[in-house]
Amino acid sequence: MQTRNPRRSWVQPLCWTAVLLDGFDLVVLGVVLPVLLADGVWGLTAATGAAVSTIGLVGMMIGGLTIGTVTDVIGRRKTLILSVTIFSVCTLLCAFAPSALIFGALRFLAGLGLGGCLPTAISMVSEASAERGRASSAATLVMTGYHAGAVLTSLLGLLLIPQLGWQAMFVAGALPALVLVPLMIRHLPESAAFERARAEVAAGSGTAAAGTVVRTLFQGRLLRATIAFWVSTFLGLVLVYGLNTWLPQIMRQAGYPLGDALGLLLTLNVGAVVGLLVAGRVADRVGVRKSVIGWFLGAAVFLALFSLRLPTLGLYVMVFLAGCFVFSAQVLIYAYTQHVYPPHARATGLGWTTGMGRIGGITGPLLGGWLVAAGIAYPWGFYLFAVIGLLAAVAVAAVAGREAGRVPTERSEPARSEAGRQGARPGAGREPEAAREATPGAQAGAGPEAVQA
């Protein structure tokens, strides 16, 4: 079993960097696609370009559904290294693709790695930070890497494509893995929660079979939580992808004198980073369930306010505030799963949540495109988006009831293990504030950790 110290200090920066590359890889196609279409590369059309984009999202969905479960079987560390290696290698090969078919296949394979990277990284940082009562802020902090990667992609596109061509973007996205993967192999520790679950398997008191881990998500009250997480994540990603794809065009349709769309999207993503930093700290103080409901309600309010006619400066302020709430609300769902699911199924629960949510990632741009084509995106489209935010808040509210129990956090698990070695009473020590959040995990009969809570 690997030690928790001193390598635990590497968990946050290594996972943050992995998520940054994840964000870079996910946005890079949107940056190079206009160039591919304008230059007629491989005879690419708008229809085939959309197909390539969609097949990448399908890969991410499958990656989330499968690799998240693999994570709970072979460990967080191996899975994260594998995910980063897969999407980095496939991204590099995209620069040398001879046809649109091969390019699309590589984007699909890269999507498998991208889909597995996010739930694994969030599980690792949440479990490593839970003992300090900072599981939610750790999850939101690591997700700032995604938006940093998105902004970096846009800026590098302005610098590299005119000078070196679109291929340079895929090379630039893959090269950091030459440093990151060796650092992860050398310094990234395994999650203590996973090691404890693995020890229970070795002692005969648990099981790591993939089928058993997946069944945990649908047992007892966890069934309601699982469905609620899927619905809220679907709705949240409809907002995230719909706004990222169509917000500039909708604002132009409304008559705002906007130039380059980059400024509006940068404002949206900067707001997302600020919102993530604030939301995580609030969730650690008042509880993640209350926070995610409040953040979705805030998102609904600001999306509805988009329907008002504002001066250009007011528009950018509103875009910033919408970014603060829309993106953070979605990430808080990811953090919430880490409080609900027992340790042996956390990555699986989050992986399935993100995987099913990818359907919302596909639906969002389609919905936005339909609203724009119908000429009703402004103002009615924002009313629709606001209703989606309200429905997401309702779905999250369905996760836990009054009678729900609670699951232990990383802090209580090592404490019980250490107490057992010293003959002390299990469960000694104060749980962090977030651990006192009412969740359905303990009464679902889902694993020994939940039963002991």
XYZ file of C-alpha atoms in Angstrom, residues 22-294:
273
model
C -8.566 17.876 -20.889
C -10.033 21.364 -21.387
C -7.484 22.163 -24.087
C -8.263 18.957 -25.974
C -11.997 19.426 -25.776
C -11.966 22.994 -27.132
C -9.222 22.592 -29.740
C -11.598 21.223 -32.378
C -13.771 24.326 -32.138
C -10.674 26.467 -32.717
C -9.365 24.595 -35.781
C -12.675 23.623 -37.384
C -13.249 27.006 -39.092
C -9.778 26.713 -40.642
C -10.415 23.148 -41.807
C -13.675 24.231 -43.446
C -12.236 27.385 -45.008
C -9.246 25.526 -46.476
C -11.302 22.554 -47.625
C -9.070 20.074 -45.797
C -10.139 16.498 -46.704
C -13.154 18.042 -48.434
C -14.644 18.682 -44.998
C -18.123 20.221 -44.963
C -20.200 21.710 -42.157
C -22.112 18.431 -41.910
C -19.007 16.243 -41.631
C -17.464 18.740 -39.236
C -20.507 18.458 -36.985
C -20.259 14.666 -37.215
C -16.615 14.745 -36.122
C -17.513 16.993 -33.190
C -20.384 14.734 -32.161
C -18.366 11.517 -32.391
C -15.832 13.028 -30.006
C -18.603 13.733 -27.487
C -19.881 10.173 -27.908
C -16.383 8.936 -27.101
C -16.394 11.075 -23.976
C -19.745 9.641 -22.931
C -18.514 6.073 -23.343
C -15.252 6.967 -21.619
C -17.102 8.346 -18.608
C -19.379 5.319 -18.375
C -16.572 2.762 -18.626
C -13.356 4.274 -17.314
C -15.063 5.592 -14.198
C -15.927 2.001 -13.315
C -12.418 0.829 -14.196
C -11.142 3.468 -11.768
C -13.009 1.849 -8.891
C -11.540 -1.538 -9.860
C -7.866 -0.857 -10.674
C -7.412 2.439 -8.821
C -7.503 6.179 -9.406
C -3.780 6.528 -10.097
C -3.487 3.991 -12.935
C -6.701 5.144 -14.559
C -5.754 8.829 -14.589
C -2.340 8.062 -16.096
C -4.002 5.838 -18.701
C -6.615 8.488 -19.566
C -4.052 11.260 -20.044
C -1.876 8.975 -22.164
C -4.787 7.947 -24.403
C -6.093 11.418 -25.207
C -2.594 12.902 -25.582
C -1.412 10.240 -28.044
C -4.624 10.437 -30.075
C -4.474 14.236 -30.087
C -0.921 14.137 -31.446
C -1.946 11.691 -34.174
C -4.754 14.062 -35.219
C -2.084 16.399 -36.604
C -1.075 13.699 -39.097
C -4.524 12.309 -39.976
C -4.752 11.554 -43.732
C -8.545 11.770 -43.985
C -11.652 13.002 -42.226
C -12.553 9.400 -41.363
C -9.242 8.773 -39.553
C -9.448 12.198 -37.937
C -12.931 11.410 -36.596
C -11.797 7.997 -35.328
C -8.907 9.624 -33.464
C -11.244 12.194 -31.926
C -13.476 9.340 -30.760
C -10.528 7.531 -29.140
C -9.318 10.773 -27.575
C -12.845 11.203 -26.205
C -12.521 7.900 -24.361
C -9.537 9.266 -22.461
C -11.121 12.674 -21.945
C -14.260 11.071 -20.544
C -12.239 9.094 -18.012
C -9.904 11.895 -16.964
C -12.434 14.230 -15.374
C -14.231 11.861 -12.946
C -10.944 10.296 -11.893
C -9.240 13.625 -11.201
C -12.217 14.945 -9.231
C -12.406 11.757 -7.164
C -8.700 11.950 -6.342
C -8.671 15.576 -5.207
C -11.963 15.253 -3.323
C -10.779 12.232 -1.368
C -7.379 13.785 -0.685
C -8.942 17.011 0.631
C -11.929 15.620 2.534
C -9.975 15.228 5.787
C -9.582 19.015 5.906
C -13.257 19.593 5.136
C -12.411 20.978 1.678
C -13.719 18.303 -0.654
C -16.069 20.655 -2.520
C -13.562 23.488 -2.947
C -10.941 20.962 -4.098
C -13.321 19.691 -6.787
C -14.209 23.188 -7.993
C -10.561 24.288 -7.885
C -9.414 21.416 -10.071
C -12.167 22.291 -12.556
C -10.674 25.759 -13.014
C -8.028 23.868 -14.972
C -10.660 23.053 -17.587
C -11.464 26.718 -18.164
C -7.787 27.659 -18.089
C -7.278 25.085 -20.832
C -10.186 26.504 -22.815
C -8.799 30.055 -22.620
C -5.281 28.815 -23.439
C -6.600 27.035 -26.524
C -8.234 30.204 -27.826
C -5.099 32.276 -27.266
C -2.766 29.683 -28.792
C -5.062 29.480 -31.794
C -4.463 33.174 -32.448
C -0.697 32.688 -32.176
C -0.004 29.311 -33.762
C -2.496 28.788 -36.584
C -1.484 31.812 -38.727
C 2.201 30.914 -38.411
C 2.333 27.112 -38.251
C -1.062 25.877 -39.407
C -3.864 24.009 -37.666
C -1.688 20.923 -37.083
C 0.408 22.874 -34.570
C -2.559 23.085 -32.218
C -2.779 19.315 -31.822
C 0.971 19.016 -31.354
C 0.875 21.765 -28.715
C -1.950 19.974 -26.900
C -0.076 16.666 -26.787
C 3.474 17.722 -25.905
C 2.826 18.616 -22.222
C 1.993 14.952 -21.580
C 5.684 14.151 -22.154
C 6.325 15.915 -18.844
C 3.039 15.290 -17.042
C 2.837 11.497 -17.455
C 6.350 10.820 -16.052
C 5.603 13.152 -13.118
C 2.362 11.291 -12.442
C 4.119 7.926 -12.578
C 6.746 9.125 -10.127
C 4.786 11.317 -7.714
C 1.022 10.677 -7.928
C -0.124 8.551 -4.963
C -3.067 6.216 -4.929
C -6.228 7.370 -3.185
C -6.349 6.285 0.462
C -10.073 5.565 0.090
C -9.399 3.172 -2.790
C -6.581 1.464 -0.897
C -8.848 0.934 2.084
C -11.540 -0.572 -0.168
C -8.895 -2.792 -1.776
C -7.754 -3.949 1.673
C -11.327 -4.912 2.498
C -11.485 -6.934 -0.713
C -8.279 -8.739 0.274
C -9.777 -9.417 3.714
C -12.929 -10.841 2.150
C -15.251 -8.101 3.417
C -15.800 -6.349 0.091
C -15.700 -6.816 -3.628
C -14.161 -4.878 -6.498
C -16.051 -6.640 -9.305
C -17.122 -4.099 -11.902
C -20.684 -5.430 -12.016
C -21.025 -5.101 -8.255
C -19.661 -1.560 -8.290
C -22.153 -0.511 -10.971
C -25.066 -2.164 -9.145
C -24.231 -0.033 -6.112
C -25.500 3.022 -8.005
C -28.991 1.542 -8.262
C -29.456 0.091 -4.787
C -31.821 1.524 -2.186
C -31.998 5.304 -2.008
C -28.906 5.624 -4.210
C -31.223 4.860 -7.152
C -33.024 8.172 -6.613
C -29.719 9.992 -6.212
C -28.307 8.433 -9.383
C -31.314 9.417 -11.488
C -31.316 12.926 -10.001
C -27.602 13.365 -10.763
C -28.117 12.211 -14.345
C -31.032 14.578 -14.914
C -29.375 17.605 -13.296
C -26.089 17.007 -15.130
C -27.902 16.610 -18.446
C -29.678 19.927 -17.879
C -26.507 21.625 -16.606
C -24.506 20.601 -19.667
C -27.313 21.763 -21.960
C -26.702 25.223 -20.489
C -22.888 24.993 -20.540
C -22.552 23.793 -24.130
C -25.490 25.804 -25.421
C -24.056 29.063 -24.092
C -20.457 28.316 -25.108
C -21.565 27.519 -28.649
C -24.296 30.077 -29.391
C -24.108 32.993 -26.934
C -22.151 35.354 -29.254
C -24.470 34.606 -32.198
C -27.584 35.094 -30.067
C -26.288 38.456 -28.859
C -25.569 39.538 -32.428
C -29.077 38.464 -33.409
C -30.368 40.660 -30.580
C -28.629 43.647 -32.193
C -25.642 44.103 -29.877
C -22.633 45.678 -31.664
C -20.228 42.809 -30.980
C -17.015 42.267 -32.891
C -14.974 39.114 -32.323
C -16.800 36.469 -30.320
C -13.581 35.733 -28.423
C -14.145 38.591 -25.975
C -17.595 37.366 -25.002
C -16.453 33.756 -24.567
C -13.394 34.837 -22.583
C -15.649 36.834 -20.258
C -17.929 33.824 -19.854
C -15.021 31.520 -18.966
C -13.316 34.038 -16.668
C -16.615 34.292 -14.818
C -16.662 30.503 -14.630
C -13.225 30.416 -12.955
C -14.213 33.058 -10.399
C -17.501 31.293 -9.749
C -15.753 27.966 -9.196
C -13.399 29.441 -6.609
C -16.266 31.071 -4.726
C -18.721 28.175 -5.035
C -16.307 25.614 -3.616
C -15.639 27.645 -0.487
C -19.340 28.327 0.023
C -20.134 24.626 -0.377
C -17.529 23.679 2.230
C -19.123 26.106 4.694
C -22.865 25.675 4.192
C -23.035 22.241 2.548
C -22.769 21.189 -1.057
C -26.466 20.328 -1.495
C -27.674 23.800 -0.491
C -24.947 25.383 -2.610
C -25.683 23.532 -5.838
C -29.413 24.284 -5.531
C -28.660 27.949 -4.848
